[in-house]
Coordinates of C-alpha atoms in Angstrom, one line a residue:
X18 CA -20.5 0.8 -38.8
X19 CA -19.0 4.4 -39.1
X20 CA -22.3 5.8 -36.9
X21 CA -20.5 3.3 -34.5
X22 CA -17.2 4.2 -34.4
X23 CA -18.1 8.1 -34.6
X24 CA -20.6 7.3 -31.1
X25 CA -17.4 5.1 -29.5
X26 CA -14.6 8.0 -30.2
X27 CA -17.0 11.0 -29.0
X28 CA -17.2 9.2 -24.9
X29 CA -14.1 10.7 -23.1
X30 CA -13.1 9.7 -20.2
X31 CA -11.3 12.2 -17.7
X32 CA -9.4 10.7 -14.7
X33 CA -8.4 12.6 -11.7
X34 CA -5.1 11.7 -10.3
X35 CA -2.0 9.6 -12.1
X36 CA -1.4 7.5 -8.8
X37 CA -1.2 3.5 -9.9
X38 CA -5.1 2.6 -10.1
X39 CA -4.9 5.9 -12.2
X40 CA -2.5 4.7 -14.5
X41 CA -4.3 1.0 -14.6
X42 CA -7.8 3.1 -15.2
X43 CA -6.6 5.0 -18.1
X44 CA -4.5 2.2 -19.2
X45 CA -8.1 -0.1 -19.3
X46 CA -11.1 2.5 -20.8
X47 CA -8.4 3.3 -23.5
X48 CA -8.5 -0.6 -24.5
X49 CA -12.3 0.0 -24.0
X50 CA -12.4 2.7 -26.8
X51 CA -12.8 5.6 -24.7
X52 CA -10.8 8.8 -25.4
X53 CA -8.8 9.4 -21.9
X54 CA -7.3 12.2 -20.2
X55 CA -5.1 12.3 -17.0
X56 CA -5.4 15.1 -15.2
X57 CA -2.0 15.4 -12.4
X58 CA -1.6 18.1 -9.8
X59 CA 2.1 17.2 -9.9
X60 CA 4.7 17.8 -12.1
X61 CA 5.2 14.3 -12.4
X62 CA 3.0 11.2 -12.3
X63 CA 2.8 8.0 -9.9
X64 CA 0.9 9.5 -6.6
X65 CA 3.3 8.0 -3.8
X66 CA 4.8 5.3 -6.2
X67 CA 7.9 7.8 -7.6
X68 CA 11.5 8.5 -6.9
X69 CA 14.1 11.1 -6.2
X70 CA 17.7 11.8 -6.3
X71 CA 19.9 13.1 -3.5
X72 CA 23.6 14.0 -4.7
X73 CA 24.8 10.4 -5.8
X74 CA 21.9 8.7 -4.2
X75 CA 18.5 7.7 -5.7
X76 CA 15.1 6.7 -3.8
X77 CA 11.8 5.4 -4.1
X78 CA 10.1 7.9 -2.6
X79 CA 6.8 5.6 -1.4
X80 CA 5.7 1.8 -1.5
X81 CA 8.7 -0.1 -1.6
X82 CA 7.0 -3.6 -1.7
X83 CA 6.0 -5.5 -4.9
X84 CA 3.5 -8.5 -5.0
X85 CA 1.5 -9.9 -7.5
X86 CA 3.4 -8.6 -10.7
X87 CA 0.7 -10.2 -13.0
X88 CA -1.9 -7.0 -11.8
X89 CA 0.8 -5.3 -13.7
X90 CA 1.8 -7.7 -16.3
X91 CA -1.9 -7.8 -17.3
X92 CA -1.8 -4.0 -18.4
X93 CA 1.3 -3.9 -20.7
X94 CA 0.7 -5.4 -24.2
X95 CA 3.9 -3.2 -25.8
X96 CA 5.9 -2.6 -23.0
X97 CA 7.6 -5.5 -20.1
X98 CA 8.7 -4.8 -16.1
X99 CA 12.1 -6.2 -15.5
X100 CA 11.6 -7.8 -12.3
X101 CA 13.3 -10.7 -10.2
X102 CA 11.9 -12.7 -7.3
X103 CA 13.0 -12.5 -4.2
X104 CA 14.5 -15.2 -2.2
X105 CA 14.6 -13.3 1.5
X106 CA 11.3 -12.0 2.2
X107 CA 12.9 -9.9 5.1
X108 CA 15.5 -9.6 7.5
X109 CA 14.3 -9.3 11.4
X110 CA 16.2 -8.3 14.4
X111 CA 15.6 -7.7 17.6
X112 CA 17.5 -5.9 20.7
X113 CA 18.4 -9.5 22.6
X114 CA 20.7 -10.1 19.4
X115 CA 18.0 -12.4 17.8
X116 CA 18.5 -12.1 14.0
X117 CA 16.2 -14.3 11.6
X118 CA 16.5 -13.9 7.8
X119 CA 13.2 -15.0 6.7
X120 CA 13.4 -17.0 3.4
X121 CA 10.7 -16.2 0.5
X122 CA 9.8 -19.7 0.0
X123 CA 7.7 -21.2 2.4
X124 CA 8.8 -25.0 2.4
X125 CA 12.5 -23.4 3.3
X126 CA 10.7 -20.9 5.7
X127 CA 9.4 -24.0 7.6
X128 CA 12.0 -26.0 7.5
X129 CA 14.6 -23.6 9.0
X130 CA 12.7 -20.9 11.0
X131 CA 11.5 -23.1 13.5
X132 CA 15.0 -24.4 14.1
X133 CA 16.4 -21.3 15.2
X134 CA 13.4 -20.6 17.5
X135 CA 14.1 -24.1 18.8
X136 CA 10.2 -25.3 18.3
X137 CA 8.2 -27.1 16.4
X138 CA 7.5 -26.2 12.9
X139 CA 3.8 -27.7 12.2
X140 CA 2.3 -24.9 13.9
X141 CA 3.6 -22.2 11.5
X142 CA 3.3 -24.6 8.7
X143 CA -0.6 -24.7 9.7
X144 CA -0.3 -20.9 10.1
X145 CA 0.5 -20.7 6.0
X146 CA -2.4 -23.2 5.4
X147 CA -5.1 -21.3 7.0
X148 CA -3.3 -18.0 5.0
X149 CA -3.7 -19.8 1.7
X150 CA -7.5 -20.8 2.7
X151 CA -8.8 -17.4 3.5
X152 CA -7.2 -16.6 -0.2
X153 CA -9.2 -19.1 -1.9
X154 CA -12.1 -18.5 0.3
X155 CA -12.2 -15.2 -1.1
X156 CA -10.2 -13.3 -3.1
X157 CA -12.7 -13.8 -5.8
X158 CA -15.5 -12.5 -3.7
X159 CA -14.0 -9.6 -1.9
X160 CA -10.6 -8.5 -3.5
X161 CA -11.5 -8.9 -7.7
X162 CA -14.9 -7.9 -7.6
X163 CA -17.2 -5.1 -6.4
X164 CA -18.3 -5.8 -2.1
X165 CA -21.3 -3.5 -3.1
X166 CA -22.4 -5.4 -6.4
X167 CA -22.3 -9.0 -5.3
X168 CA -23.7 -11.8 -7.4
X169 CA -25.4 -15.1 -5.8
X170 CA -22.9 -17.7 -6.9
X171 CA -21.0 -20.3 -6.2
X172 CA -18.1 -18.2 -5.1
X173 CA -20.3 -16.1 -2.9
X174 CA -21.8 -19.7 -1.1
X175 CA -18.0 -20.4 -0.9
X176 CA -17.2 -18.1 1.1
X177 CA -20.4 -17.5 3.0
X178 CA -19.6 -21.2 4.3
X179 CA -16.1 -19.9 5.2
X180 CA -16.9 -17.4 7.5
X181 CA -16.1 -19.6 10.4
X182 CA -12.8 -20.0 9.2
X183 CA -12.1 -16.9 8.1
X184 CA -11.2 -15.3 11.8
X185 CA -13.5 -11.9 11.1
X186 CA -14.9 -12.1 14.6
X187 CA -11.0 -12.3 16.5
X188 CA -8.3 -9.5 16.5
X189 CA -4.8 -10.4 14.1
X190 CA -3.2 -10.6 17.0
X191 CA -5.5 -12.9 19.4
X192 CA -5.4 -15.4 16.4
X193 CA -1.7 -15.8 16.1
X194 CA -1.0 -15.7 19.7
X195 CA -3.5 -18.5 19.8
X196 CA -2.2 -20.2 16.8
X197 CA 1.9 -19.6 16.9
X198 CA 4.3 -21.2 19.4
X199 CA 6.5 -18.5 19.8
X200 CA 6.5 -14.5 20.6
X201 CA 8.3 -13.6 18.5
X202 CA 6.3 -15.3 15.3
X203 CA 3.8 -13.6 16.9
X204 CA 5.3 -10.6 16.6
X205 CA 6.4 -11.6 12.8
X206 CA 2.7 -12.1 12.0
X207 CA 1.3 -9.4 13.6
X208 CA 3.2 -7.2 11.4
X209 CA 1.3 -7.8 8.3
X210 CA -1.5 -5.5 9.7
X211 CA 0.6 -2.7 9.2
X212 CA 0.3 -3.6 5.0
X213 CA -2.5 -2.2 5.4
X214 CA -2.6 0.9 8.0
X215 CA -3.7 -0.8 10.8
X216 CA -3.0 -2.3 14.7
X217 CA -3.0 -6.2 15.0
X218 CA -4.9 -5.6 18.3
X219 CA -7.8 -4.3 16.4
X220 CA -7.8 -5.5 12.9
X221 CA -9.8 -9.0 12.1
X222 CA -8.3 -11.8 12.1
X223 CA -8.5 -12.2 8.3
X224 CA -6.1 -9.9 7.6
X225 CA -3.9 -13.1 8.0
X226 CA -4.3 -13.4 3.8
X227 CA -1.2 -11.5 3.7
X228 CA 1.8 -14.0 4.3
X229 CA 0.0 -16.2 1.4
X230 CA 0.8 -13.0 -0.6
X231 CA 4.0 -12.3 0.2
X232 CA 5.0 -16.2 0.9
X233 CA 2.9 -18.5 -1.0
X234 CA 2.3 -16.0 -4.3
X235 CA 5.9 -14.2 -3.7
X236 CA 7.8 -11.0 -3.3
X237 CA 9.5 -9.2 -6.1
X238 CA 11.2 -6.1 -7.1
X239 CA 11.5 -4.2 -10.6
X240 CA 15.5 -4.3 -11.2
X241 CA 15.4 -0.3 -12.2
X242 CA 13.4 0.4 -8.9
X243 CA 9.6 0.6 -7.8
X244 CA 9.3 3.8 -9.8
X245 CA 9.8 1.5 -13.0
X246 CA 6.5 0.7 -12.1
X247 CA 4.9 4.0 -13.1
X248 CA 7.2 4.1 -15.8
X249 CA 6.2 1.7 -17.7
X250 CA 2.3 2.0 -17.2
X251 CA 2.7 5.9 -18.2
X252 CA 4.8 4.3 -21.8
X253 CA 2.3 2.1 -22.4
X254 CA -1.0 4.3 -21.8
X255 CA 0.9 7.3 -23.6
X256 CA 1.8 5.0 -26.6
X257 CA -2.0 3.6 -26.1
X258 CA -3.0 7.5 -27.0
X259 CA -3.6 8.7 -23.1
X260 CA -3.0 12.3 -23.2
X261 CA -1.4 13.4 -19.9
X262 CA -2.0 17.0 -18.2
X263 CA 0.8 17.6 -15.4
X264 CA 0.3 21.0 -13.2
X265 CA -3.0 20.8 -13.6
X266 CA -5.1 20.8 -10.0
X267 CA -8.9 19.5 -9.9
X268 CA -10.9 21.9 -8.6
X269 CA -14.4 20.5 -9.3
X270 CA -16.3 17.3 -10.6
X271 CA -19.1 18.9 -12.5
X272 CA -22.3 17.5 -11.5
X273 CA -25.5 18.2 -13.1
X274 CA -28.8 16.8 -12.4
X275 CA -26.7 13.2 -10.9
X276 CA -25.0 13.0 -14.2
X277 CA -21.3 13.5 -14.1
X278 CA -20.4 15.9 -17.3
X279 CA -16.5 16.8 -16.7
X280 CA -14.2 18.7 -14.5
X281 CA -12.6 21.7 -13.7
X282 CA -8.8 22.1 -13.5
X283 CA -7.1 25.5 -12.1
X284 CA -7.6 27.3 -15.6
X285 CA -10.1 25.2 -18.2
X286 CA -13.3 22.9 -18.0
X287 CA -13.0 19.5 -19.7
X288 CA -16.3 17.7 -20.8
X289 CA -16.8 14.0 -20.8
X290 CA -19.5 11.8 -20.4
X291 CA -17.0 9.7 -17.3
X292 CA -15.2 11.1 -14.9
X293 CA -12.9 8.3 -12.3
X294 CA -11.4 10.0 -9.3
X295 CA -8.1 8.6 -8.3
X296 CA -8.0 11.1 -5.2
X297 CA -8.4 10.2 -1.5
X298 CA -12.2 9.5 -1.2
X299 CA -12.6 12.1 1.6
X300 CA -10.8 15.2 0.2
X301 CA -13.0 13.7 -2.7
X302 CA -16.0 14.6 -1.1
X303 CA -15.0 17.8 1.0
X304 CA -13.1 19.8 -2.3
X305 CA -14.4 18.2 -5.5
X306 CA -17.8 17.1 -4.9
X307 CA -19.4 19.9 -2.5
X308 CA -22.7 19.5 -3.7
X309 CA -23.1 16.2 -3.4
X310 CA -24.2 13.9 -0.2
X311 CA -21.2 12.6 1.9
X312 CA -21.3 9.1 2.8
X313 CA -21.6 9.2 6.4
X314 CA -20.3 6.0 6.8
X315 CA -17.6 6.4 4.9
X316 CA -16.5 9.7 5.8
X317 CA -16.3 8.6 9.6
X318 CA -14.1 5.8 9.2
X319 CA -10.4 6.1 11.2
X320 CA -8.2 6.8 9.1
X321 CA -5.4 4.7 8.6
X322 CA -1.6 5.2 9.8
X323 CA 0.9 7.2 8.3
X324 CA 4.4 7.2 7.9
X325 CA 7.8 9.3 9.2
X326 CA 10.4 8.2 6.2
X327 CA 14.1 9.6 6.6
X328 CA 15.9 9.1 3.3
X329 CA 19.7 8.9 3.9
X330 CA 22.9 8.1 1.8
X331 CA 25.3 6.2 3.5
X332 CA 28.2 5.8 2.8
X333 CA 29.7 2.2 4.0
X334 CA 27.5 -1.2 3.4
X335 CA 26.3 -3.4 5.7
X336 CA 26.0 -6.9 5.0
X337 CA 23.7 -7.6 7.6
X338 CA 21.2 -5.8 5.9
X339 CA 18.9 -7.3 3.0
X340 CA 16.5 -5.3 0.6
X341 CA 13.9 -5.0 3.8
X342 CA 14.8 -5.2 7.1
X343 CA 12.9 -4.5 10.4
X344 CA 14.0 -3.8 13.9
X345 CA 11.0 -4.6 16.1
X346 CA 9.9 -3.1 18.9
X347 CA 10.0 -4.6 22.8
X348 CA 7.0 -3.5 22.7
X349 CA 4.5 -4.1 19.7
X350 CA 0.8 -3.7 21.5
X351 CA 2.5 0.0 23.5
X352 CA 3.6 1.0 19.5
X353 CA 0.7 0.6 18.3
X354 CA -1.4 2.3 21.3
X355 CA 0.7 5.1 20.9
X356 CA 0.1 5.2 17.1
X357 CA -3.9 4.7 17.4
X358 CA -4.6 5.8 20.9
X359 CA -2.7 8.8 21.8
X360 CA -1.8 9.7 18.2
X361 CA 1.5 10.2 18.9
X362 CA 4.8 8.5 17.9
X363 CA 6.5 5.5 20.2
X364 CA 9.9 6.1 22.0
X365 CA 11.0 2.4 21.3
X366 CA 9.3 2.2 17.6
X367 CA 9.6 -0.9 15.2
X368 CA 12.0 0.4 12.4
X369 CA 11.7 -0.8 8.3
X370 CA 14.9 -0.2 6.3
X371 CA 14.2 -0.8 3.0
X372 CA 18.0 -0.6 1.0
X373 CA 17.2 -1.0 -2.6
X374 CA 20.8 -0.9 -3.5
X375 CA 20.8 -4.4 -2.9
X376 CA 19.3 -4.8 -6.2
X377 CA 19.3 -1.7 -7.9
X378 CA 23.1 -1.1 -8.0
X379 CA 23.6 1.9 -9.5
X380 CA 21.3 4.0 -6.8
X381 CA 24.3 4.1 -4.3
X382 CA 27.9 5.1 -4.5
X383 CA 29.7 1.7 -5.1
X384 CA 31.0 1.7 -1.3
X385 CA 27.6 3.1 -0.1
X386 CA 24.0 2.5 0.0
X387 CA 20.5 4.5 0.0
X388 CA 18.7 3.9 3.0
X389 CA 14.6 4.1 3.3
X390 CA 14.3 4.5 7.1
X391 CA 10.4 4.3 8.1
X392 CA 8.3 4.3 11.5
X393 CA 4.7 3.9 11.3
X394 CA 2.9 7.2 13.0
X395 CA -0.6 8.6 13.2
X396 CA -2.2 10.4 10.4
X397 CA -2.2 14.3 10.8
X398 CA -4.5 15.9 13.0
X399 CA -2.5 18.9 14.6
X400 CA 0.2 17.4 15.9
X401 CA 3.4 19.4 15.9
X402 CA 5.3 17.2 13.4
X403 CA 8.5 19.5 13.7
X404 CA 8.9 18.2 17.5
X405 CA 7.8 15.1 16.8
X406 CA 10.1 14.2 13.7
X407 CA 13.4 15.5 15.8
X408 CA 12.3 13.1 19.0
X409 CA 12.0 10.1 16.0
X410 CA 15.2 10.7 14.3
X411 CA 16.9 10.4 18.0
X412 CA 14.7 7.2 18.9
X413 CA 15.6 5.5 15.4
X414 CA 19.2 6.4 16.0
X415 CA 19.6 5.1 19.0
X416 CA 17.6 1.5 18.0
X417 CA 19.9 1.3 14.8
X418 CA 23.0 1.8 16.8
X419 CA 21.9 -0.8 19.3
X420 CA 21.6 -3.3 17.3
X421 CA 23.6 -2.9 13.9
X422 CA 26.7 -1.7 16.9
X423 CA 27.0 1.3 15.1
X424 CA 27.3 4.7 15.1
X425 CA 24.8 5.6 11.6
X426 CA 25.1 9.1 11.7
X427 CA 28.5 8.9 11.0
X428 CA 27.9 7.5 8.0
X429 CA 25.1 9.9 6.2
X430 CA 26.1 11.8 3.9
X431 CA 22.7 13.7 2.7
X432 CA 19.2 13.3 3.7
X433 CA 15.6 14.3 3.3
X434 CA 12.2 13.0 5.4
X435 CA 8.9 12.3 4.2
X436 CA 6.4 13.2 7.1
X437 CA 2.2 12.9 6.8
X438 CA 2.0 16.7 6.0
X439 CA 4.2 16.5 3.4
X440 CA 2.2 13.0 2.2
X441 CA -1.5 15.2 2.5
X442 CA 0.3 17.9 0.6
X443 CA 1.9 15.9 -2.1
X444 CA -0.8 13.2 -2.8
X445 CA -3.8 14.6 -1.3
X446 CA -4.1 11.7 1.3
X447 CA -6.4 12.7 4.2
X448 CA -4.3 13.5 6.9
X449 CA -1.1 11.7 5.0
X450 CA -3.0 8.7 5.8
X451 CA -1.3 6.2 3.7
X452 CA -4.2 3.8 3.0
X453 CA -7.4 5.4 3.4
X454 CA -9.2 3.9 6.2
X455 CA -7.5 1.9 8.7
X456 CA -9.4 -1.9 9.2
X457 CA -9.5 -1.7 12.4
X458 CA -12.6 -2.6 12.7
X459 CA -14.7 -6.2 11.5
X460 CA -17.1 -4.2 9.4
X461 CA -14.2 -1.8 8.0
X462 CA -14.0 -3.2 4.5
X463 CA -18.2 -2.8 4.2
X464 CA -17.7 0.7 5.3
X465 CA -15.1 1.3 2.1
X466 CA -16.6 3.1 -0.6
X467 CA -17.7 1.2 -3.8
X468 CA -15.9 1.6 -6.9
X469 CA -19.6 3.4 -8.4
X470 CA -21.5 6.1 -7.6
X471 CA -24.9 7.5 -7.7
X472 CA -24.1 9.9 -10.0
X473 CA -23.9 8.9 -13.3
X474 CA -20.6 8.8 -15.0
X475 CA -18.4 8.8 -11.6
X476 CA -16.8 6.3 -10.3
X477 CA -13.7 5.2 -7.9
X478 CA -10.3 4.2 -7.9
X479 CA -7.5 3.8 -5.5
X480 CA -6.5 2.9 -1.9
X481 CA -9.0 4.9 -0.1
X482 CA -11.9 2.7 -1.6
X483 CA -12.8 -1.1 -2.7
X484 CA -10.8 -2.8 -1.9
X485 CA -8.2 -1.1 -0.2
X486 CA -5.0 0.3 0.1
X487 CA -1.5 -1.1 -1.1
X488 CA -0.8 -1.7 -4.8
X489 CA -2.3 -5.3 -5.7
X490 CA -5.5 -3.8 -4.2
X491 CA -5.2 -0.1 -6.1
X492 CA -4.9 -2.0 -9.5
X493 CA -8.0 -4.1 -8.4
X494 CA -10.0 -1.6 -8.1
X495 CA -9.1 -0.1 -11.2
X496 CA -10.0 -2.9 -12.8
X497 CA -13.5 -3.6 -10.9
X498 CA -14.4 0.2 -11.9
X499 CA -13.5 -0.8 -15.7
X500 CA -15.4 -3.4 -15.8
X501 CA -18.5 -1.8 -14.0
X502 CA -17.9 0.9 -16.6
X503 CA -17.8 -1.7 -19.4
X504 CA -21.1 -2.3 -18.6
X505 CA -22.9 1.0 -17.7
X506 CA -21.0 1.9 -21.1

């Protein structure tokens, strides 16, 4: 018994990187008896899921959208996330004055949507139907377990059988047109590509999984803010015993032989027999790992998009406005040619305002509110982002003004941007890519790398590998690495 216990407390694991599948990670292999370290570049933990105050005004710096809570809930056994469910899933408008407040609930969704489009609701009701279908078809398969460690069973011949239906072989966008009665449900549905970095006119057709998310599952949002998130995963893994090293940079994943025995920070070595790397996979590769073999396959992938945020207190409210709000674009397929083609920004780009104000009241001035203005945009590679930022501020501008019938910059009061240089430099993100690789391609997600390694000891967590990018996903993988490791351990 005590030769046990003396064998379980001597294996240490050492985890590179406090974003959210770093947090679940340490979270996890402490329940599994391992002695865990965090090791944080930052001064603070979370990756891109943190926050920031300007003056009276308080952000969330990064993801801004919260599904599946239980991904979460699962983790905490001492702590709980104050969240409520959301009843508008988002408010859309566009620049002929169209304005359609899309409800959470899909039954209410159906029933009043198609009424203000003036068609007929069965085809978006069907549209639902085949989301929730590729999520049973698969989710079990694909999103909770390992692609590259598949067992022959009855969920596997589920889906295998489903591949028909499952619309891999047609772009996002092809489908919906095909499926939709109006362009402008098109254009709705085409946007859920972007969840994930990519272009509707690219990405398979099975990306359509995500309304059942956000629709049929639901959309929520922590009442102190997305950063509660990483708050209360750091309480419970540092009440758990996870010690925490902030300001401390990975230099190295020592390799020896295939076997993974520790890392190097910026002034020590730390020895353990597991080592899970929380950092993009290709900076992975190029910095930490430079003796080992790159997977080619991997390491070629496009990269996904990135984003151009302005942060700005203002200082009136606008009731028009919900917790997310998007302004679309005349032109979606231009957008994203621009974005994935010439790797450039658009001059008529689809805006998001996220206003989490609407919830979280203290984060605004009572008269005011904290507005997360974003633009999807290329990942970084040598652009000049100075020119580009100033000709984006002017394009938002001019779309908010148009159709809020306003004048906005009137009305900010302080403000701060977020650009894909300062997302490489601050999370390590190749090129500020916010998801990894974009799917923009059939085979993408068998291109991903697996949660393992060939070295022994290393393994993978985060939005850059299985399954992908976007929080559900980042705390799947954590947990498909945990439980690999559960076994190899």
């Amino acid at each position: 018994m005590s030769g046990r216990q003396e064998n379980r407390q001597s294996k240490k694991a050492l985890i590179v990187g406090s974003g959210i599948a770093g947090l679940a990670s340490a979270i996890r292999l402490r329940r599994l008896g391992f002695d865990v370290e965090v090791f944080e570049k930052n001064a603070y933990p979370g990756g891109k899921l943190t926050s920031f105050k300007l003056g009276a005004y308080h952000f969330d710096a990064g993801p801004s959208l919260f599904t599946m809570p239980h991904l979460v809930e699962e983790l905490l056994e001492k702590n709980i996330l104050e969240y409520v469910k959301s009843e508008t899933a988002c408010h859309y408008f566009w620049e002929d004055d169209t304005v359609i407040k899309f409800p959470a609930d899909i039954k209410q969704l159906i029933n009043e949507v198609p009424k203000q489009l003036n068609v007929a609701a069965e085809p978006l009701k069907k549209h639902f139907e085949r989301s929730k279908y590729i999520y049973d078809k698969t989710h079990k398969v694909f999103i909770e377990r390992s692609l590259h460690k598949l067992n022959f069973n009855l969920d596997l011949i589920k889906a295998i059988i489903a591949i028909p239906k499952l619309f891999i072989f047609n772009t996002m966008h092809r489908v919906n047109k095909r499926k939709l009665n109006h362009p402008k449900l098109v254009q709705i549905f085409d946007r859920y590509a972007t969840y994930n970095g990519s272009s509707p006119y690219l990405a398979p057709g099975i990306l359509n999984i995500i309304p059942h998310l956000e629709h049929g599952i639901g959309t929520f949002f922590p009442t102190n803010g997305m950063q509660a998130i990483t708050d209360v995963l750091v309480k419970e893994a540092t009440e758990l015993g996870v010690v925490f090293h902030y300001n401390q940079k990975v230099e190295k994943i020592i390799v020896q032989s295939k076997i993974c025995k520790g890392l190097e920070t910026n002034d020590s070595i730390f020895k353990g027999e597991i080592v899970v790397c929380n950092s993009d996979i290709k900076p992975a590769y190029n910095y930490l790992l430079k003796g080992e073999k790159k997977p080619k396959k991997t390491m070629e992938q496009e990269p996904s998009s990135s984003a151009l945020i302005f942060y700005w207190g203002i200082d009136k409210k606008f009731e028009e406005l919900d917790l997310h709000n998007i302004l679309f674009s005349e032109n979606y397929e231009q957008e994203f040619e621009a974005i994935f083609k010439d790797k450039t920004i658009y001059e008529d780009p689809t805006v998001y305002i996220h206003v989490s104000s609407k919830i979280v009241k203290n984060s605004a001035p009572l008269n005011g509110e904290n507005w997360f203005v974003m633009i999807n945009v290329p990942y970084n590679s040598g652009q000049d982002w100075e020119k580009l930022r100033e000709k984006a501020r002017k394009y938002i501008l001019e779309k908010i003004n148009r159709i809020l019938k306003t004048d906005i910059e009137k009305h900010i009061v302080c403000e701060d941007y977020l650009d894909p240089i300062r997302i490489e430099e601050r999370t390590s993100s190749f090129g500020g890519a916010l998801y990894g690789a974009s799917s923009n391609d059939r085979m993408a997600a068998f291109f991903r790398h697996p949660n393992f390694s060939k070295v022994k000891g290393l393994y993978f967590v985060g939005g850059s590998v299985h399954p992908g990018g976007g929080i559900p996903l980042c705390l799947n993988s954590a947990k498909i690495a945990c439980e690999i490791i559960a076994k190899d351990f």
